[in-house]
PDB file of C-alpha atoms in Angstrom:
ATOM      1  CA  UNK A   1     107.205 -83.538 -71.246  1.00  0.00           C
ATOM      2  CA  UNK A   2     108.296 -85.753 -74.149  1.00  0.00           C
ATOM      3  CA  UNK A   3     108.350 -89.921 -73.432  1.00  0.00           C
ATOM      4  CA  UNK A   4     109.047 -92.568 -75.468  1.00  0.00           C
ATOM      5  CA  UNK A   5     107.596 -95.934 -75.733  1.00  0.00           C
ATOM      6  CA  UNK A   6     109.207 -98.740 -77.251  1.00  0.00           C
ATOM      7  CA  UNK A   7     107.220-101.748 -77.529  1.00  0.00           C
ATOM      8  CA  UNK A   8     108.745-105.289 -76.799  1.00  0.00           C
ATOM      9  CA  UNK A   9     112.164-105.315 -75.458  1.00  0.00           C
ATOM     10  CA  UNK A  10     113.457-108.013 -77.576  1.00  0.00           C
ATOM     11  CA  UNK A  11     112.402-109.038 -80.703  1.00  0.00           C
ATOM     12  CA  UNK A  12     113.757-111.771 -82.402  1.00  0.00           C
ATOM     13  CA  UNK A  13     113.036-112.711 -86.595  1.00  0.00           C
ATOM     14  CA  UNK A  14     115.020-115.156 -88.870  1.00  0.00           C
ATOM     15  CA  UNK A  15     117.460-114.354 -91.372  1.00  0.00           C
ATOM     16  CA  UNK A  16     115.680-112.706 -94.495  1.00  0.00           C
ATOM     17  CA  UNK A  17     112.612-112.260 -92.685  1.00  0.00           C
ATOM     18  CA  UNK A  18     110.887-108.250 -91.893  1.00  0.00           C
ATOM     19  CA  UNK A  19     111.842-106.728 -89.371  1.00  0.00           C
ATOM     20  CA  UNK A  20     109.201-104.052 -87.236  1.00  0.00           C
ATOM     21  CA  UNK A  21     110.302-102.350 -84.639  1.00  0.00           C
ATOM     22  CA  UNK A  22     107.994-100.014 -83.049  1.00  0.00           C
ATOM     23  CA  UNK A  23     108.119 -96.454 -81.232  1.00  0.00           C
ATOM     24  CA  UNK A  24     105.295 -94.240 -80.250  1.00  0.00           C
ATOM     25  CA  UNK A  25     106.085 -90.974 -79.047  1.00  0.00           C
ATOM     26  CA  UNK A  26     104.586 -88.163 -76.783  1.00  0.00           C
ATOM     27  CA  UNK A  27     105.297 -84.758 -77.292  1.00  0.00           C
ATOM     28  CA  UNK A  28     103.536 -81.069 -77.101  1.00  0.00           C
ATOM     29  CA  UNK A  29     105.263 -79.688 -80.207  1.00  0.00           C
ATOM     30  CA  UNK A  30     106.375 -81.315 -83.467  1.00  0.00           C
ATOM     31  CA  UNK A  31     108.947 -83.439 -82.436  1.00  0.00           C
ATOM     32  CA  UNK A  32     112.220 -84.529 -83.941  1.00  0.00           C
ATOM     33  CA  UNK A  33     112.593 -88.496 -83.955  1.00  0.00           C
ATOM     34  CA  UNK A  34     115.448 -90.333 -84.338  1.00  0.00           C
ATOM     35  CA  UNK A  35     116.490 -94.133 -84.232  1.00  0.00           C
ATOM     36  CA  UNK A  36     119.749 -95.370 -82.997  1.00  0.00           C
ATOM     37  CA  UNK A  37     121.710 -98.793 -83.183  1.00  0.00           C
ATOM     38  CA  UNK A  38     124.031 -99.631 -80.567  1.00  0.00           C
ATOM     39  CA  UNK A  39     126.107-102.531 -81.157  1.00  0.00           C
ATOM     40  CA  UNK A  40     127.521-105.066 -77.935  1.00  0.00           C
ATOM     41  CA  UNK A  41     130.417-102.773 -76.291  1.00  0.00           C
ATOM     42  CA  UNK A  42     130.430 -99.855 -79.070  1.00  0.00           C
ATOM     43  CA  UNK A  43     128.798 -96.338 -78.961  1.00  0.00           C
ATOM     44  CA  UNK A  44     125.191 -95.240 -80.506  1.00  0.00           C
ATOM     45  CA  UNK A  45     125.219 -94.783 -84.555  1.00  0.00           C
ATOM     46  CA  UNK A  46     122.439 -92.975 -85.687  1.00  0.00           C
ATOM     47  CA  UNK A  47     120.212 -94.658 -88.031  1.00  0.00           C
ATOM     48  CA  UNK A  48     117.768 -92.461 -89.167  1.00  0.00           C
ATOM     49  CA  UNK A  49     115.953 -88.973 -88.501  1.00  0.00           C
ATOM     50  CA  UNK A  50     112.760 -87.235 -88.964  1.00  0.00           C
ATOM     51  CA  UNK A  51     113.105 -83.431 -88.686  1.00  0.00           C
ATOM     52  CA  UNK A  52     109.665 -82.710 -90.396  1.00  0.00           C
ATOM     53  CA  UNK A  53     110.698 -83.385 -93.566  1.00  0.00           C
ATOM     54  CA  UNK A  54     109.165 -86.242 -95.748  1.00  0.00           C
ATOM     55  CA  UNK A  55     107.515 -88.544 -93.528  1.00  0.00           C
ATOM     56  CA  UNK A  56     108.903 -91.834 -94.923  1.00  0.00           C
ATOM     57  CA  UNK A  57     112.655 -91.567 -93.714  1.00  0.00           C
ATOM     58  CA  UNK A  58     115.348 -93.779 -95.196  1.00  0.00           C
ATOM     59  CA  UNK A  59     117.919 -94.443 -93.200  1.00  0.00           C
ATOM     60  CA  UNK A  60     121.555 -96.475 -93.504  1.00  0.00           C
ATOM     61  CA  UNK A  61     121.695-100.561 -93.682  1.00  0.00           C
ATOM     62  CA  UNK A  62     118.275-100.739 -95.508  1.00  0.00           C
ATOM     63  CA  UNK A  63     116.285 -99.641 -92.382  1.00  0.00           C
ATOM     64  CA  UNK A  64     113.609 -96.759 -93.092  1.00  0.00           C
ATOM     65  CA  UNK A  65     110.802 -95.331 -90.809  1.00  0.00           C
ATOM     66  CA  UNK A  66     107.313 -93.837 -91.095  1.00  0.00           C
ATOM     67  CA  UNK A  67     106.141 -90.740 -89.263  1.00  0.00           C
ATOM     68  CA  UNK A  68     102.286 -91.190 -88.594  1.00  0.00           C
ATOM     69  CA  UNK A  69     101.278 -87.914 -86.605  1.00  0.00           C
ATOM     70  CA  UNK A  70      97.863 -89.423 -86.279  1.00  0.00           C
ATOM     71  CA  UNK A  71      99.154 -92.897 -84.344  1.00  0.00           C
ATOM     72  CA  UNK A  72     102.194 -90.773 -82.727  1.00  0.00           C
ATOM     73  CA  UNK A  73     103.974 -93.563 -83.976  1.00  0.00           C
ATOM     74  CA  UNK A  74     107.525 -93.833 -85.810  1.00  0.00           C
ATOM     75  CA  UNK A  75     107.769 -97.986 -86.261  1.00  0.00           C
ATOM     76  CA  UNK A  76     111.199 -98.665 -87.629  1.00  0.00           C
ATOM     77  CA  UNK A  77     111.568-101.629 -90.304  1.00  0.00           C
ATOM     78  CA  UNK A  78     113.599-103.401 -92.699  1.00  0.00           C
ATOM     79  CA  UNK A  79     112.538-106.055 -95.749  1.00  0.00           C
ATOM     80  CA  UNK A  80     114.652-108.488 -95.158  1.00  0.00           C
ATOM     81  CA  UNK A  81     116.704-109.059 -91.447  1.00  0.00           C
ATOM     82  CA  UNK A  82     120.697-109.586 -91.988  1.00  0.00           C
ATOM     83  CA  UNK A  83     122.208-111.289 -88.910  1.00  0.00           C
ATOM     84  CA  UNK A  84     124.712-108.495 -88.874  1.00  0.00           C
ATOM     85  CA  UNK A  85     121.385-106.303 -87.813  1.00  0.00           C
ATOM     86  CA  UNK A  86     121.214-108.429 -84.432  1.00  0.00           C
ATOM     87  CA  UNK A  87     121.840-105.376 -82.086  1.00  0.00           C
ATOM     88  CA  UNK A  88     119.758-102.791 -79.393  1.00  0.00           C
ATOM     89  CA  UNK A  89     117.841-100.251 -81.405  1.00  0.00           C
ATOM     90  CA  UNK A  90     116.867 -97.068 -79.770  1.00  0.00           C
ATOM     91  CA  UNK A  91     113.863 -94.396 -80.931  1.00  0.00           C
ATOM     92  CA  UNK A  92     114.737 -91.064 -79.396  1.00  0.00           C
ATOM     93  CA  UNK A  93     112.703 -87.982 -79.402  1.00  0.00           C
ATOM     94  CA  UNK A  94     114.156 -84.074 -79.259  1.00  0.00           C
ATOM     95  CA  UNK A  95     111.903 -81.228 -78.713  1.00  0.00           C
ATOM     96  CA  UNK A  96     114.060 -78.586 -81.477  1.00  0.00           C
ATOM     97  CA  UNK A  97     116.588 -81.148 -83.167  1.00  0.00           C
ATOM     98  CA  UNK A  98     118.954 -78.894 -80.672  1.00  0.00           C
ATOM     99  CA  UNK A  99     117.706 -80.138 -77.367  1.00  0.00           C
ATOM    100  CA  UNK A 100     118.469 -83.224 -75.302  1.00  0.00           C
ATOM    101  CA  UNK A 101     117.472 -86.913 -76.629  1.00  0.00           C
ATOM    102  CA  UNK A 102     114.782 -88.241 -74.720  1.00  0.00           C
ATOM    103  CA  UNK A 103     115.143 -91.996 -75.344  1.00  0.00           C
ATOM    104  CA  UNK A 104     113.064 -95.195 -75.134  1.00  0.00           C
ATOM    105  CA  UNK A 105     114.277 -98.167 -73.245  1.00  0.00           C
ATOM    106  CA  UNK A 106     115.356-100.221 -76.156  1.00  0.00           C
ATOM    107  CA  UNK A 107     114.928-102.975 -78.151  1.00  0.00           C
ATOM    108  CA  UNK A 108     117.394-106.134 -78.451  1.00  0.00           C
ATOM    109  CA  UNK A 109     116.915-107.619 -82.127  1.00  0.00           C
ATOM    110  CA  UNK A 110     118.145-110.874 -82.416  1.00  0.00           C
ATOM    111  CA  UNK A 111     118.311-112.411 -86.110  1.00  0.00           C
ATOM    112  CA  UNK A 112     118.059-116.105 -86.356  1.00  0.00           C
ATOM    113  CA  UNK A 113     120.088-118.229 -88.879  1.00  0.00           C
TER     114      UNK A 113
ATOM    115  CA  UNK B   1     134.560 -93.147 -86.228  1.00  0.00           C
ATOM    116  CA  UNK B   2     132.016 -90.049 -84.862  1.00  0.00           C
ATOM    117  CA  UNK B   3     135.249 -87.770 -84.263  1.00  0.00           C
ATOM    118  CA  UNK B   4     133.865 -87.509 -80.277  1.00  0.00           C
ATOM    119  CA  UNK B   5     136.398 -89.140 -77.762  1.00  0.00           C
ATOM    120  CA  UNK B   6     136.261 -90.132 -74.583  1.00  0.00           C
ATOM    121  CA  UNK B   7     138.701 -91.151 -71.913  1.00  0.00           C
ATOM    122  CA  UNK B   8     139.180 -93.779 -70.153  1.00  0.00           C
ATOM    123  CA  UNK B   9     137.441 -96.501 -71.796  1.00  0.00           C
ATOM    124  CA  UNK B  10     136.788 -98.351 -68.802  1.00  0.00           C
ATOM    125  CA  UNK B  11     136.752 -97.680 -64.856  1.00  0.00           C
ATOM    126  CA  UNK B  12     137.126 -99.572 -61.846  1.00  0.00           C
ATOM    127  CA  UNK B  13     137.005 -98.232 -58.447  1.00  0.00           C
ATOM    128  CA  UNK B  14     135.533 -98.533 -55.200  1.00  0.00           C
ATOM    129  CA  UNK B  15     132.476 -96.909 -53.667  1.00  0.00           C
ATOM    130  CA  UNK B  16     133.023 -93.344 -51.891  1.00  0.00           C
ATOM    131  CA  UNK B  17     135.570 -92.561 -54.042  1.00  0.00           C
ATOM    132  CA  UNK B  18     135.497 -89.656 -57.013  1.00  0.00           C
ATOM    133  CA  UNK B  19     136.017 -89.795 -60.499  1.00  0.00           C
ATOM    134  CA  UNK B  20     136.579 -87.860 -63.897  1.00  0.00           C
ATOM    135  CA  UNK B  21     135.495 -88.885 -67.470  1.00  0.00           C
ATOM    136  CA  UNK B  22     136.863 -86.526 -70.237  1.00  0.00           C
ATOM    137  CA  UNK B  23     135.206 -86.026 -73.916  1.00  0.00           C
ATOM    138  CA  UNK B  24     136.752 -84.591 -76.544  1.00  0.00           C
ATOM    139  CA  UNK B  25     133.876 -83.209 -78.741  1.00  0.00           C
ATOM    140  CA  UNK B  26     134.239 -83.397 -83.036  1.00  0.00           C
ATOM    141  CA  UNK B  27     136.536 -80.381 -84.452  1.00  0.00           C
ATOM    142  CA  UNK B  28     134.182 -77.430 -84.390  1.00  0.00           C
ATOM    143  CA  UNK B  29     131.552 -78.586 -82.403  1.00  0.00           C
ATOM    144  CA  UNK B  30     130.297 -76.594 -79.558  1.00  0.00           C
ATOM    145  CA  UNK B  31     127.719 -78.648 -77.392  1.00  0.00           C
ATOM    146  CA  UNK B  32     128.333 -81.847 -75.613  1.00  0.00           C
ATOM    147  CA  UNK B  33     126.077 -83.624 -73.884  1.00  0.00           C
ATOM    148  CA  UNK B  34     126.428 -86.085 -71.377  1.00  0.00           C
ATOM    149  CA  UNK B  35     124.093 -89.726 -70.989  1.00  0.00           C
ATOM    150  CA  UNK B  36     124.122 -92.124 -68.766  1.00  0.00           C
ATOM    151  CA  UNK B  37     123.127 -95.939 -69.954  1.00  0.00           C
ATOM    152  CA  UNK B  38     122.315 -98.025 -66.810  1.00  0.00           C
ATOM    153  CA  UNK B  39     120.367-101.102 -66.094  1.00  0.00           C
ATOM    154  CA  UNK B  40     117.804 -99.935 -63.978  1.00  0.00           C
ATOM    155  CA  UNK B  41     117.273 -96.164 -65.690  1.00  0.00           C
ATOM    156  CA  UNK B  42     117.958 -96.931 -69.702  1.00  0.00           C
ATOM    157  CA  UNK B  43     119.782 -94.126 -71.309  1.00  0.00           C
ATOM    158  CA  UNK B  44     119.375 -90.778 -69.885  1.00  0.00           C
ATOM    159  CA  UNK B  45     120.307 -87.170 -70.648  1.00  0.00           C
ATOM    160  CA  UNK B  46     122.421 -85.528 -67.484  1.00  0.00           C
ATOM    161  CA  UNK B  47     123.694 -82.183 -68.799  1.00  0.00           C
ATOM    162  CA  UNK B  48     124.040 -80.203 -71.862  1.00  0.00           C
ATOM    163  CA  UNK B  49     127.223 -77.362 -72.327  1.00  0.00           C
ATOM    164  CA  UNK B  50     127.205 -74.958 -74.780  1.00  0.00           C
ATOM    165  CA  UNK B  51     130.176 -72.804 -75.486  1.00  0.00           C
ATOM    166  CA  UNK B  52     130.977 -73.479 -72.006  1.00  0.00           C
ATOM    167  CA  UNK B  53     127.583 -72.474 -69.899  1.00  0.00           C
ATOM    168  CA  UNK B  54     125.751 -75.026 -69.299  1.00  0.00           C
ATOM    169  CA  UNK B  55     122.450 -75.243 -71.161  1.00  0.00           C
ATOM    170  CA  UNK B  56     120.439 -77.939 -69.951  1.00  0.00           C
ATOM    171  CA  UNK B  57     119.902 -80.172 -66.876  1.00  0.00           C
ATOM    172  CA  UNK B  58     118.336 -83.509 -67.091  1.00  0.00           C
ATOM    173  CA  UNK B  59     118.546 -86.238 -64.340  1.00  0.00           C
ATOM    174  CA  UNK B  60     122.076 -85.294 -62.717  1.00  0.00           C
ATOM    175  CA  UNK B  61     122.689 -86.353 -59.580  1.00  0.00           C
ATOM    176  CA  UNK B  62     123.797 -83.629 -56.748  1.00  0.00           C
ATOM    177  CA  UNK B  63     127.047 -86.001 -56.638  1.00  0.00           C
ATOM    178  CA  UNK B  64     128.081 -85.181 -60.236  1.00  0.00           C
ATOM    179  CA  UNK B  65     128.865 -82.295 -61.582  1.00  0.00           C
ATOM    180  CA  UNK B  66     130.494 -81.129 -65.132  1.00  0.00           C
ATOM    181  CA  UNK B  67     132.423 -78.527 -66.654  1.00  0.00           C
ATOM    182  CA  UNK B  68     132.772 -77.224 -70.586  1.00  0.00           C
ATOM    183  CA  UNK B  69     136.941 -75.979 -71.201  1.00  0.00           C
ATOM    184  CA  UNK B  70     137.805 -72.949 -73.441  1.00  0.00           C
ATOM    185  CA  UNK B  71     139.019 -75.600 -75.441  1.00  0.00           C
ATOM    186  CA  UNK B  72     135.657 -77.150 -75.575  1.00  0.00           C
ATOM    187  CA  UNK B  73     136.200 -80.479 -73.913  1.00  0.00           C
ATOM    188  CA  UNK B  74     133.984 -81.229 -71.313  1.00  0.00           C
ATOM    189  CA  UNK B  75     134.948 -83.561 -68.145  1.00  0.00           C
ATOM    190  CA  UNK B  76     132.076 -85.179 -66.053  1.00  0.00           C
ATOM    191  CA  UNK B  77     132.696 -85.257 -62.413  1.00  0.00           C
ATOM    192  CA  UNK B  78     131.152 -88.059 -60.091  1.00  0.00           C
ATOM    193  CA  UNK B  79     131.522 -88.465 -56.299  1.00  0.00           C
ATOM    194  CA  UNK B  80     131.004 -90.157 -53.462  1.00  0.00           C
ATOM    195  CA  UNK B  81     130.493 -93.183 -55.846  1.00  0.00           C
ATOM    196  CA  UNK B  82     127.801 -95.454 -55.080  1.00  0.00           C
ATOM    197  CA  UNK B  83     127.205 -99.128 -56.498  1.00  0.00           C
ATOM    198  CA  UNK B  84     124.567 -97.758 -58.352  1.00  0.00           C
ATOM    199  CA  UNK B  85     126.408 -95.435 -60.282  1.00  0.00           C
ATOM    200  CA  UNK B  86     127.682 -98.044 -62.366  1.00  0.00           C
ATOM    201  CA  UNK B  87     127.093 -97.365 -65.749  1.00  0.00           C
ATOM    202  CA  UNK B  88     128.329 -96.631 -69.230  1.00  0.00           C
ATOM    203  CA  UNK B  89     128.507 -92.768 -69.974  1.00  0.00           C
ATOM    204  CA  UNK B  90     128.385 -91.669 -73.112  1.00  0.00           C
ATOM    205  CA  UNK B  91     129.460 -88.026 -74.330  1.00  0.00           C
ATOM    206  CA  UNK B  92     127.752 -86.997 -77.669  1.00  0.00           C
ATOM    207  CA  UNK B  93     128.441 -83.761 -79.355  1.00  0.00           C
ATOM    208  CA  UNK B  94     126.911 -81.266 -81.586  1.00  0.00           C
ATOM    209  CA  UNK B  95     127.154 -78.592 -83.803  1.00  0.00           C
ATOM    210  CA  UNK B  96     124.800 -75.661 -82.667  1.00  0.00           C
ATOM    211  CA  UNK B  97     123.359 -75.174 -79.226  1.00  0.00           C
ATOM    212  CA  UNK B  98     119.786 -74.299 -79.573  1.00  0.00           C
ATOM    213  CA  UNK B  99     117.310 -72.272 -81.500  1.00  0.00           C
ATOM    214  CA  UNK B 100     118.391 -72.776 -85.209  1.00  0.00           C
ATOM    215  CA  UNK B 101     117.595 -75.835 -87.589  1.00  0.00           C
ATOM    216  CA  UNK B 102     118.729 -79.732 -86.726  1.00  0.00           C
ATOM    217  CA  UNK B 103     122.419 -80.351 -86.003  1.00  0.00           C
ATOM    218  CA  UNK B 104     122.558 -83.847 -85.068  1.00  0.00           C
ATOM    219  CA  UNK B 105     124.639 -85.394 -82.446  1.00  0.00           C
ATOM    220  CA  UNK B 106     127.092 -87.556 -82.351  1.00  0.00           C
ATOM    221  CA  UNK B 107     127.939 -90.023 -80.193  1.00  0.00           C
ATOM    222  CA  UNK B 108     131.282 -91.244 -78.246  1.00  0.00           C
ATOM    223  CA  UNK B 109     132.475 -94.801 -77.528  1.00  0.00           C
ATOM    224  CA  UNK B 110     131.285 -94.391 -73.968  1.00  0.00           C
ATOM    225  CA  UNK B 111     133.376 -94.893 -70.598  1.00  0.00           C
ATOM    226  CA  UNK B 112     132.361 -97.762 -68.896  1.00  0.00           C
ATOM    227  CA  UNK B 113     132.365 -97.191 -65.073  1.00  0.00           C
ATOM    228  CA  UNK B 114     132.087 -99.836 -62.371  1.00  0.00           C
ATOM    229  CA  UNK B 115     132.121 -99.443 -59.102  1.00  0.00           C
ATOM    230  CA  UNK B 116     133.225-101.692 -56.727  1.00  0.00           C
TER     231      UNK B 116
END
């Protein structure tokens, strides 16, 4: 069965400051990999994907991610934190890119002035 | 703007009582798939139609069930509510079903039930 782990359930980093938030994954096949932002009282909005592509994705709002096979890992980060990224970021996991999201428990970003 | 809808935004009602969300999936999109956000569970896959048939089964209670129209919307049934079904349900759409390359989905607004 695929899991995902999502380490620290809030994170918090001042304006202009990096921004790392991490994901490891387990799976039994190649997986897909996504991360999603969800802002207060709106929907999900994917971010970024990996479908076994390149393995450094870029993604929208300066946010790109790194698909290390060898750590299972798919850390998400961004240069520079924006307060407009305060949100809850999501790292998801699908079995054939077709199949059901298996998502992590989140991670609440806050960005500090 | 994802192009999925879902109706009614928000829900009140009382515990015992039954329930129906409706999604309207993007223009030419054949799966939906339907997630429950709660407190206590995260965000969690309940069903998957394709085409109509359902596809896949995830953590559904017996209480809910959910249909796939000719039309392709797809309207999530929940009874005999319980406080613990409170939740935000989100409806996400797609373009293929299974078996052939990425089609990513996309997400709703989400109907925000509470029950009372």
């Amino acid at each position: 069965a695929q899991s995902v782990t999502q380490l620290g359930s809030h994170v918090s980093v001042s304006e202009g400051a990096l921004v790392l938030l991490r994901c490891n994954y387990s799976s039994s096949v190649p997986p897909y990999l996504f991360w999603y932002v969800q802002y207060p009282n709106q929907g999900l909005q994917l971010l970024l994907k990996y479908t076994s592509a390149a393995t450094l994705v870029k993604g929208i709002n300066g946010f790109e991610a790194e698909f290390k096979k060898s750590e299972t890992s798919f850390h998400l980060t961004k240069p520079s934190a924006h307060m407009s990224d305060a949100a809850e970021y999501f790292c998801a996991v699908s079995e054939t890119g077709n199949t059901p999201l298996v998502f992590g428990k989140g991670t609440r970003l806050s960005v500090i002035a | 703007d994802s192009g999925v809808t879902q109706t009614p935004k928000h829900l009140i009602t009382a515990t015992g009582q039954r329930v129906t969300l409706r999604c309207s999936p993007r223009s030419g999109d054949l799966s939906v798939y339907w997630y429950q956000q709660s407190l206590d569970q995260g965000l969690q896959f309940l069903i998957q139609y394709y085409n109509g048939e359902e596809r896949a089964k995830g953590n559904i209670l017996e209480r809910f069930s959910a249909q796939q129209f000719p039309d392709l919307h797809s309207e999530l049934n929940l009874s005999s509510l319980e406080l613990g079904d409170s939740a935000l349900y989100f409806c996400a759409s797609s373009a293929a079903g299974a078996g052939s390359s990425y089609n990513e989905q996309f997400f709703g607004p989400g109907t925000r039930l509470t029950v009372l």
